[in-house]
């Protein structure tokens, strides 16, 4: 399955904003709006942070926001906090023989 | 509380069979798809497949079709992931997750994970 492309790492200082990109193609990310973002601490359960491009589940901080333009989706974390240090994965649901695909993952480091 | 509870860690030898479980509670188990996601050592998350416990319809990642079997027993609100002959390359952390469908598509509730180690 072709994965969506994310930067391997992104870092920022506490209080800053960072943005993680997730790049696909016109036939996947460009064609569907079922983009989700997950926060993952290895060995623990992933946590849904954003679904359907920009919706936050109940209980997720409004410091997390999502957007999409063309073939690229983005997750922005504002007011970066130490607890935000984790791996982040984008994902996409699409009509395909492989209906669900994850991004390559981005390690966020809080300096 | 809506939750998925997975079975415990497993250590197996190549060639052995294995079935791990994922028990749902706090919601109507038969009304939501359940998916399986793995993370191999040093790698990212990988979607393996899903099952709808209401009628046991399942879909697999083409790369894993035939390598694993996903099943469900709605009488005990449990989904399963099984192997008939494990390989060392099956060593990974495996997660089950509830999959939202309809107007939104995402894995909203996750199990705690089951670590499977295959080694001779």
Coordinates of N, CA, C and O in Angstrom, one line a residue, chain B residues 15 52 70-71 76 78 88 94 96 104 120:
Chain B
X15 N 6.3 -20.8 12.6 CA 5.5 -21.9 12.3 C 4.3 -22.2 13.2 O 3.4 -22.9 12.8
X52 N -16.8 -6.2 10.0 CA -18.0 -5.7 10.5 C -18.7 -6.8 11.3 O -19.2 -7.8 10.7
X70 N -9.0 -12.3 9.8 CA -9.8 -11.4 10.8 C -11.2 -12.0 10.9 O -11.8 -12.4 9.9
X71 N -11.6 -12.2 12.2 CA -12.9 -12.8 12.4 C -13.5 -12.0 13.6 O -12.9 -11.2 14.3
X76 N -19.9 -12.5 22.0 CA -19.0 -12.1 23.1 C -18.3 -10.8 22.8 O -17.3 -10.4 23.4
X78 N -16.3 -9.7 20.5 CA -14.9 -9.8 20.4 C -14.5 -10.0 18.9 O -15.1 -10.8 18.2
X88 N 9.0 -14.8 11.6 CA 9.7 -13.8 12.3 C 9.2 -12.4 12.0 O 9.2 -11.5 12.8
X94 N 0.3 -5.0 17.6 CA -0.9 -5.1 16.9 C -2.0 -4.3 17.7 O -2.2 -4.6 18.9
X96 N -6.2 -3.1 17.7 CA -7.5 -3.1 17.1 C -8.1 -1.7 17.4 O -7.6 -1.0 18.3
X104 N -18.4 10.1 8.6 CA -17.0 10.3 9.0 C -16.3 9.0 8.9 O -16.9 7.9 9.1
X120 N 12.8 -17.9 17.1 CA 13.2 -19.3 17.4 C 14.1 -19.4 18.6 O 14.4 -20.5 19.1

